[in-house]
mmCIF file of C-alpha atoms in Angstrom:
data_model
loop_
_atom_site.group_PDB
_atom_site.id
_atom_site.type_symbol
_atom_site.label_atom_id
_atom_site.label_comp_id
_atom_site.label_asym_id
_atom_site.label_seq_id
_atom_site.Cartn_x
_atom_site.Cartn_y
_atom_site.Cartn_z
ATOM 1 C CA MET A 1 33.177 67.558 4.939
ATOM 2 C CA LYS A 2 34.682 64.678 6.853
ATOM 3 C CA TYR A 3 34.601 61.167 5.468
ATOM 4 C CA THR A 4 32.666 58.710 7.568
ATOM 5 C CA SER A 5 35.194 56.836 9.679
ATOM 6 C CA TRP A 6 34.697 53.197 8.864
ATOM 7 C CA PHE A 7 37.968 51.335 9.347
ATOM 8 C CA ALA A 8 37.564 50.999 13.106
ATOM 9 C CA LYS A 9 34.015 49.689 12.612
ATOM 10 C CA LEU A 10 34.803 47.356 9.757
ATOM 11 C CA THR A 11 34.418 44.133 11.701
ATOM 12 C CA GLU A 12 31.449 45.196 13.840
ATOM 13 C CA GLY A 13 28.379 43.006 13.535
ATOM 14 C CA PHE A 14 30.023 40.150 11.658
ATOM 15 C CA GLY A 15 30.539 36.595 12.805
ATOM 16 C CA LYS A 16 33.938 34.945 12.661
ATOM 17 C CA GLY A 17 32.901 32.355 10.105
ATOM 18 C CA GLY A 18 32.349 34.594 7.076
ATOM 19 C CA ARG A 19 34.937 35.404 4.412
ATOM 20 C CA THR A 20 33.666 38.895 3.615
ATOM 21 C CA MET A 21 32.741 42.060 5.481
ATOM 22 C CA SER A 22 30.344 44.736 4.246
ATOM 23 C CA GLU A 23 29.234 48.063 5.631
ATOM 24 C CA THR A 24 27.553 51.274 4.580
ATOM 25 C CA VAL A 25 29.844 54.268 4.042
ATOM 26 C CA ARG A 26 29.318 57.928 3.133
ATOM 27 C CA PHE A 27 31.600 60.403 1.422
ATOM 28 C CA PRO A 28 31.258 63.852 -0.196
ATOM 29 C CA THR A 29 31.350 64.716 -3.858
ATOM 30 C CA VAL A 30 32.581 67.952 -5.416
ATOM 31 C CA ASP A 31 29.464 69.942 -4.462
ATOM 32 C CA ASP A 32 29.499 68.520 -0.908
ATOM 33 C CA SER A 33 26.524 66.252 -1.524
ATOM 34 C CA MET A 34 26.969 63.093 0.515
ATOM 35 C CA LEU A 35 27.068 59.860 -1.435
ATOM 36 C CA THR A 36 26.141 56.528 0.131
ATOM 37 C CA GLY A 37 27.937 53.316 -0.705
ATOM 38 C CA THR A 38 28.465 49.737 0.352
ATOM 39 C CA MET A 39 32.036 48.639 0.971
ATOM 40 C CA THR A 40 32.632 44.897 0.742
ATOM 41 C CA MET A 41 36.048 43.612 1.751
ATOM 42 C CA PRO A 42 37.703 40.223 2.168
ATOM 43 C CA ARG A 43 38.495 39.453 5.774
ATOM 44 C CA GLY A 44 41.976 40.152 6.999
ATOM 45 C CA THR A 45 44.256 43.121 7.550
ATOM 46 C CA ASN A 46 46.338 43.035 4.380
ATOM 47 C CA GLU A 47 46.183 45.715 1.698
ATOM 48 C CA VAL A 48 43.821 44.752 -1.141
ATOM 49 C CA ASN A 49 42.943 45.853 -4.652
ATOM 50 C CA ILE A 50 39.424 47.231 -5.023
ATOM 51 C CA VAL A 51 36.765 47.756 -7.694
ATOM 52 C CA LEU A 52 34.208 50.546 -8.041
ATOM 53 C CA LEU A 53 30.757 49.276 -9.067
ATOM 54 C CA LEU A 54 28.536 51.820 -10.882
ATOM 55 C CA HIS A 55 24.811 51.486 -11.543
ATOM 56 C CA GLY A 56 22.663 52.856 -14.377
ATOM 57 C CA TRP A 57 20.022 55.563 -14.701
ATOM 58 C CA LYS A 58 17.276 55.446 -12.021
ATOM 59 C CA SER A 59 18.892 52.358 -10.506
ATOM 60 C CA ASN A 60 20.967 52.073 -7.338
ATOM 61 C CA ARG A 61 23.943 50.307 -5.801
ATOM 62 C CA GLN A 62 21.924 47.366 -4.469
ATOM 63 C CA GLY A 63 21.138 45.591 -7.734
ATOM 64 C CA ALA A 64 21.605 41.840 -8.059
ATOM 65 C CA ARG A 65 24.621 42.141 -10.371
ATOM 66 C CA ASN A 66 26.502 44.438 -7.999
ATOM 67 C CA SER A 67 25.701 42.255 -5.001
ATOM 68 C CA MET A 68 26.876 39.112 -6.775
ATOM 69 C CA LEU A 69 30.009 40.821 -8.057
ATOM 70 C CA ALA A 70 30.899 42.154 -4.620
ATOM 71 C CA THR A 71 30.638 38.673 -3.118
ATOM 72 C CA LYS A 72 32.584 36.964 -5.910
ATOM 73 C CA LEU A 73 35.347 39.555 -5.834
ATOM 74 C CA ALA A 74 35.732 39.320 -2.070
ATOM 75 C CA GLN A 75 36.081 35.553 -2.409
ATOM 76 C CA GLU A 76 38.978 36.262 -4.789
ATOM 77 C CA GLY A 77 40.596 38.618 -2.261
ATOM 78 C CA ILE A 78 39.435 41.820 -4.029
ATOM 79 C CA GLY A 79 37.375 44.517 -2.328
ATOM 80 C CA SER A 80 34.608 46.610 -3.869
ATOM 81 C CA LEU A 81 32.741 49.850 -3.343
ATOM 82 C CA SER A 82 29.307 50.169 -4.906
ATOM 83 C CA PHE A 83 27.700 53.575 -4.423
ATOM 84 C CA ASP A 84 24.609 55.537 -5.389
ATOM 85 C CA PHE A 85 25.196 58.421 -7.785
ATOM 86 C CA ARG A 86 23.852 61.829 -6.793
ATOM 87 C CA GLY A 87 20.071 61.872 -6.947
ATOM 88 C CA HIS A 88 19.827 58.067 -6.743
ATOM 89 C CA GLY A 89 19.226 55.584 -3.968
ATOM 90 C CA ASP A 90 20.394 56.805 -0.565
ATOM 91 C CA SER A 91 22.686 59.558 -1.873
ATOM 92 C CA GLU A 92 21.917 63.246 -1.716
ATOM 93 C CA GLY A 93 21.385 65.424 -4.789
ATOM 94 C CA ASP A 94 18.689 66.313 -7.295
ATOM 95 C CA ILE A 95 18.215 63.794 -10.106
ATOM 96 C CA ARG A 96 17.069 66.673 -12.334
ATOM 97 C CA GLN A 97 20.555 68.197 -12.117
ATOM 98 C CA ILE A 98 22.771 65.219 -12.880
ATOM 99 C CA SER A 99 24.585 64.306 -16.085
ATOM 100 C CA VAL A 100 27.192 61.817 -17.188
ATOM 101 C CA SER A 101 29.769 64.492 -16.287
ATOM 102 C CA THR A 102 28.506 64.838 -12.709
ATOM 103 C CA GLU A 103 28.574 61.052 -12.440
ATOM 104 C CA ALA A 104 32.213 61.068 -13.550
ATOM 105 C CA GLU A 105 32.817 63.604 -10.762
ATOM 106 C CA ASP A 106 31.178 61.192 -8.319
ATOM 107 C CA VAL A 107 33.600 58.483 -9.475
ATOM 108 C CA ALA A 108 36.527 60.810 -8.779
ATOM 109 C CA ALA A 109 35.097 61.484 -5.308
ATOM 110 C CA ALA A 110 34.864 57.743 -4.678
ATOM 111 C CA CYS A 111 38.514 57.324 -5.687
ATOM 112 C CA ALA A 112 39.514 60.150 -3.331
ATOM 113 C CA TYR A 113 37.642 58.380 -0.554
ATOM 114 C CA LEU A 114 39.252 55.028 -1.292
ATOM 115 C CA VAL A 115 42.814 56.287 -1.042
ATOM 116 C CA THR A 116 42.156 57.373 2.560
ATOM 117 C CA ASN A 117 41.491 53.738 3.443
ATOM 118 C CA PRO A 118 44.538 51.958 4.903
ATOM 119 C CA ARG A 119 43.454 48.611 3.452
ATOM 120 C CA VAL A 120 43.092 49.818 -0.143
ATOM 121 C CA ASN A 121 45.972 49.549 -2.583
ATOM 122 C CA PRO A 122 45.786 52.971 -4.323
ATOM 123 C CA ARG A 123 47.556 51.486 -7.355
ATOM 124 C CA GLY A 124 45.064 48.637 -7.657
ATOM 125 C CA ILE A 125 41.687 50.215 -8.467
ATOM 126 C CA GLY A 126 39.358 48.758 -11.095
ATOM 127 C CA ILE A 127 35.975 50.009 -12.267
ATOM 128 C CA VAL A 128 32.766 48.397 -13.551
ATOM 129 C CA GLY A 129 29.878 50.462 -14.917
ATOM 130 C CA ALA A 130 26.509 49.610 -16.442
ATOM 131 C CA SER A 131 24.577 51.667 -19.015
ATOM 132 C CA ILE A 132 25.002 55.370 -18.175
ATOM 133 C CA GLY A 133 27.272 54.218 -15.335
ATOM 134 C CA ALA A 134 29.466 52.627 -18.005
ATOM 135 C CA SER A 135 29.576 55.968 -19.844
ATOM 136 C CA ALA A 136 30.676 57.626 -16.594
ATOM 137 C CA ALA A 137 33.275 54.892 -16.050
ATOM 138 C CA LEU A 138 34.701 55.508 -19.523
ATOM 139 C CA LEU A 139 35.019 59.240 -18.809
ATOM 140 C CA ALA A 140 36.605 58.589 -15.419
ATOM 141 C CA MET A 141 39.224 56.292 -16.982
ATOM 142 C CA ALA A 142 39.848 58.870 -19.736
ATOM 143 C CA TYR A 143 40.086 61.869 -17.390
ATOM 144 C CA HIS A 144 42.206 60.048 -14.774
ATOM 145 C CA PRO A 145 44.162 57.412 -16.728
ATOM 146 C CA ALA A 146 46.694 56.823 -13.946
ATOM 147 C CA ALA A 147 43.988 56.031 -11.388
ATOM 148 C CA PHE A 148 42.704 52.744 -12.821
ATOM 149 C CA ARG A 149 44.243 49.352 -13.530
ATOM 150 C CA CYS A 150 41.325 47.974 -15.561
ATOM 151 C CA GLY A 151 37.679 48.529 -16.402
ATOM 152 C CA VAL A 152 34.533 46.710 -17.535
ATOM 153 C CA LEU A 153 31.797 48.563 -19.439
ATOM 154 C CA ILE A 154 28.405 46.814 -19.490
ATOM 155 C CA SER A 155 25.956 48.059 -22.158
ATOM 156 C CA PRO A 156 27.643 51.487 -22.413
ATOM 157 C CA ARG A 157 25.979 54.478 -24.054
ATOM 158 C CA LEU A 158 28.622 55.980 -26.342
ATOM 159 C CA ASP A 159 26.466 58.170 -28.577
ATOM 160 C CA PHE A 160 23.635 60.394 -27.330
ATOM 161 C CA SER A 161 22.696 61.751 -30.766
ATOM 162 C CA GLU A 162 19.675 59.486 -31.216
ATOM 163 C CA VAL A 163 18.404 59.528 -27.639
ATOM 164 C CA ARG A 164 14.780 60.624 -27.196
ATOM 165 C CA GLN A 165 14.240 64.030 -25.609
ATOM 166 C CA ASP A 166 12.259 62.473 -22.751
ATOM 167 C CA MET A 167 14.673 59.582 -22.109
ATOM 168 C CA TYR A 168 15.859 61.038 -18.793
ATOM 169 C CA SER A 169 12.486 62.305 -17.559
ATOM 170 C CA PHE A 170 9.860 60.260 -15.759
ATOM 171 C CA ASP A 171 6.655 60.387 -13.734
ATOM 172 C CA GLY A 172 7.434 60.544 -10.026
ATOM 173 C CA PRO A 173 5.127 60.340 -6.968
ATOM 174 C CA ASN A 174 4.818 64.136 -6.921
ATOM 175 C CA GLY A 175 4.466 64.702 -10.644
ATOM 176 C CA ARG A 176 6.689 64.804 -13.691
ATOM 177 C CA VAL A 177 10.447 64.828 -13.017
ATOM 178 C CA GLU A 178 12.335 66.360 -15.928
ATOM 179 C CA ASN A 179 16.087 66.113 -16.325
ATOM 180 C CA ARG A 180 17.029 68.584 -19.059
ATOM 181 C CA ILE A 181 20.777 68.305 -18.492
ATOM 182 C CA MET A 182 21.745 64.704 -19.223
ATOM 183 C CA LEU A 183 20.927 64.779 -22.918
ATOM 184 C CA PRO A 184 22.664 68.034 -23.980
ATOM 185 C CA VAL A 185 25.723 67.234 -21.869
ATOM 186 C CA GLY A 186 25.909 63.742 -23.351
ATOM 187 C CA LYS A 187 25.558 65.081 -26.885
ATOM 188 C CA GLY A 188 28.453 67.434 -26.221
ATOM 189 C CA ILE A 189 30.898 64.617 -25.397
ATOM 190 C CA ASP A 190 32.743 62.559 -28.005
ATOM 191 C CA PHE A 191 33.035 59.303 -26.073
ATOM 192 C CA TYR A 192 34.931 57.602 -28.883
ATOM 193 C CA ALA A 193 37.620 60.297 -28.806
ATOM 194 C CA GLU A 194 37.758 60.346 -25.004
ATOM 195 C CA ALA A 195 38.334 56.581 -24.992
ATOM 196 C CA GLY A 196 41.659 57.219 -26.694
ATOM 197 C CA HIS A 197 42.997 58.605 -23.404
ATOM 198 C CA ILE A 198 42.366 55.358 -21.518
ATOM 199 C CA LYS A 199 45.583 53.513 -20.672
ATOM 200 C CA CYS A 200 44.303 50.425 -18.866
ATOM 201 C CA PRO A 201 42.784 47.168 -20.214
ATOM 202 C CA VAL A 202 39.043 47.416 -20.896
ATOM 203 C CA MET A 203 36.398 44.771 -21.561
ATOM 204 C CA ILE A 204 32.966 45.666 -22.963
ATOM 205 C CA ILE A 205 29.953 43.403 -22.402
ATOM 206 C CA HIS A 206 26.924 44.107 -24.571
ATOM 207 C CA GLY A 207 23.688 42.267 -25.269
ATOM 208 C CA GLU A 208 23.050 41.124 -28.823
ATOM 209 C CA ASN A 209 19.450 42.372 -28.642
ATOM 210 C CA ASP A 210 19.955 45.555 -26.614
ATOM 211 C CA GLU A 211 16.739 47.525 -27.134
ATOM 212 C CA SER A 212 18.065 50.765 -25.582
ATOM 213 C CA ILE A 213 21.661 51.115 -26.743
ATOM 214 C CA PRO A 214 22.616 49.543 -30.085
ATOM 215 C CA LEU A 215 25.362 46.919 -30.009
ATOM 216 C CA GLU A 216 26.882 48.807 -32.958
ATOM 217 C CA GLN A 217 28.069 51.525 -30.562
ATOM 218 C CA SER A 218 30.321 49.057 -28.730
ATOM 219 C CA LYS A 219 31.447 47.480 -31.997
ATOM 220 C CA LYS A 220 32.481 50.933 -33.239
ATOM 221 C CA LEU A 221 34.562 51.476 -30.090
ATOM 222 C CA ILE A 222 36.322 48.137 -30.544
ATOM 223 C CA GLY A 223 36.981 49.031 -34.178
ATOM 224 C CA LEU A 224 38.763 52.186 -33.044
ATOM 225 C CA TYR A 225 40.637 50.549 -30.162
ATOM 226 C CA PRO A 226 41.226 46.856 -30.971
ATOM 227 C CA LYS A 227 43.087 46.282 -27.697
ATOM 228 C CA MET A 228 39.749 46.566 -25.920
ATOM 229 C CA GLU A 229 37.778 43.323 -25.640
ATOM 230 C CA LEU A 230 34.128 42.907 -26.640
ATOM 231 C CA MET A 231 31.983 40.139 -25.201
ATOM 232 C CA VAL A 232 28.613 39.888 -26.975
ATOM 233 C CA ILE A 233 25.899 38.149 -24.962
ATOM 234 C CA SER A 234 23.740 36.124 -27.352
ATOM 235 C CA GLY A 235 20.071 36.993 -26.914
ATOM 236 C CA GLY A 236 20.857 39.568 -24.228
ATOM 237 C CA ASN A 237 18.726 42.683 -23.760
ATOM 238 C CA HIS A 238 19.926 46.014 -22.363
ATOM 239 C CA ARG A 239 19.757 44.992 -18.727
ATOM 240 C CA LEU A 240 20.986 41.462 -19.480
ATOM 241 C CA ASP A 241 18.403 40.254 -16.952
ATOM 242 C CA ALA A 242 18.546 36.607 -18.020
ATOM 243 C CA HIS A 243 22.328 36.556 -18.107
ATOM 244 C CA VAL A 244 23.417 38.040 -14.765
ATOM 245 C CA PRO A 245 25.450 34.980 -13.615
ATOM 246 C CA LYS A 246 27.273 34.879 -16.962
ATOM 247 C CA VAL A 247 28.019 38.620 -16.846
ATOM 248 C CA VAL A 248 29.255 38.317 -13.268
ATOM 249 C CA SER A 249 31.496 35.394 -14.232
ATOM 250 C CA TYR A 250 33.027 37.186 -17.243
ATOM 251 C CA THR A 251 33.523 40.364 -15.224
ATOM 252 C CA THR A 252 35.083 38.593 -12.250
ATOM 253 C CA ASP A 253 37.492 36.623 -14.437
ATOM 254 C CA PHE A 254 38.624 39.794 -16.226
ATOM 255 C CA LEU A 255 39.131 41.713 -12.977
ATOM 256 C CA VAL A 256 41.007 38.854 -11.324
ATOM 257 C CA ASP A 257 43.283 38.566 -14.385
ATOM 258 C CA HIS A 258 44.182 42.255 -14.212
ATOM 259 C CA LEU A 259 44.031 42.932 -10.475
ATOM 260 C CA GLY A 260 44.873 39.530 -9.004
#
């Protein structure tokens, strides 16, 4: 399938006073499902570094953290692409058929899309993922170590062994929606071993009181790979709801340091 042509339309609908430009884009993943994303770029015509922003399970690209990050990064001269994984938000696909591996494939598709963009520096791509999106970001950095300059993992799930059987199923408007793939696929991946293939700088942000994914998982990763950074948010829960500005600030500073 063809990528949606967006470069010629990039400045449509925006006044001259703003410092950033955003628009909706679409691109195909490996099974030809079309993914929907929001591209936010600093104004100008120069080549820029860019960051992929990944959401968590049953979330979407339009969360407050992603929106704030996109704006802050653009103010620092860095672009971003936040997109909906298959089966989420405005993207195509069946949520019952997705796993952390399919999400890693979606990340690869996003990278393939980015390098077709004349304003994107293909050697300056960063990645930020939250929850299961952080797990997918870790796999993407491990599977494609040359593709990324840096990464931030927010509340990552690194061990699926103690996840409840019904964790990835839920009651939808038309009855029970059961995903029977996420859990067995996740259990079959050794995230701690895969992290050893990552070559770029990584910062992990994790809430002290995460009720869904124990902080100990991130501490174990740092114990194995001391070059990675761990930022523990005092009093923070899994979603870090009360700490979004702080998380955005830490994340932006790290990305600016490593992407510039």
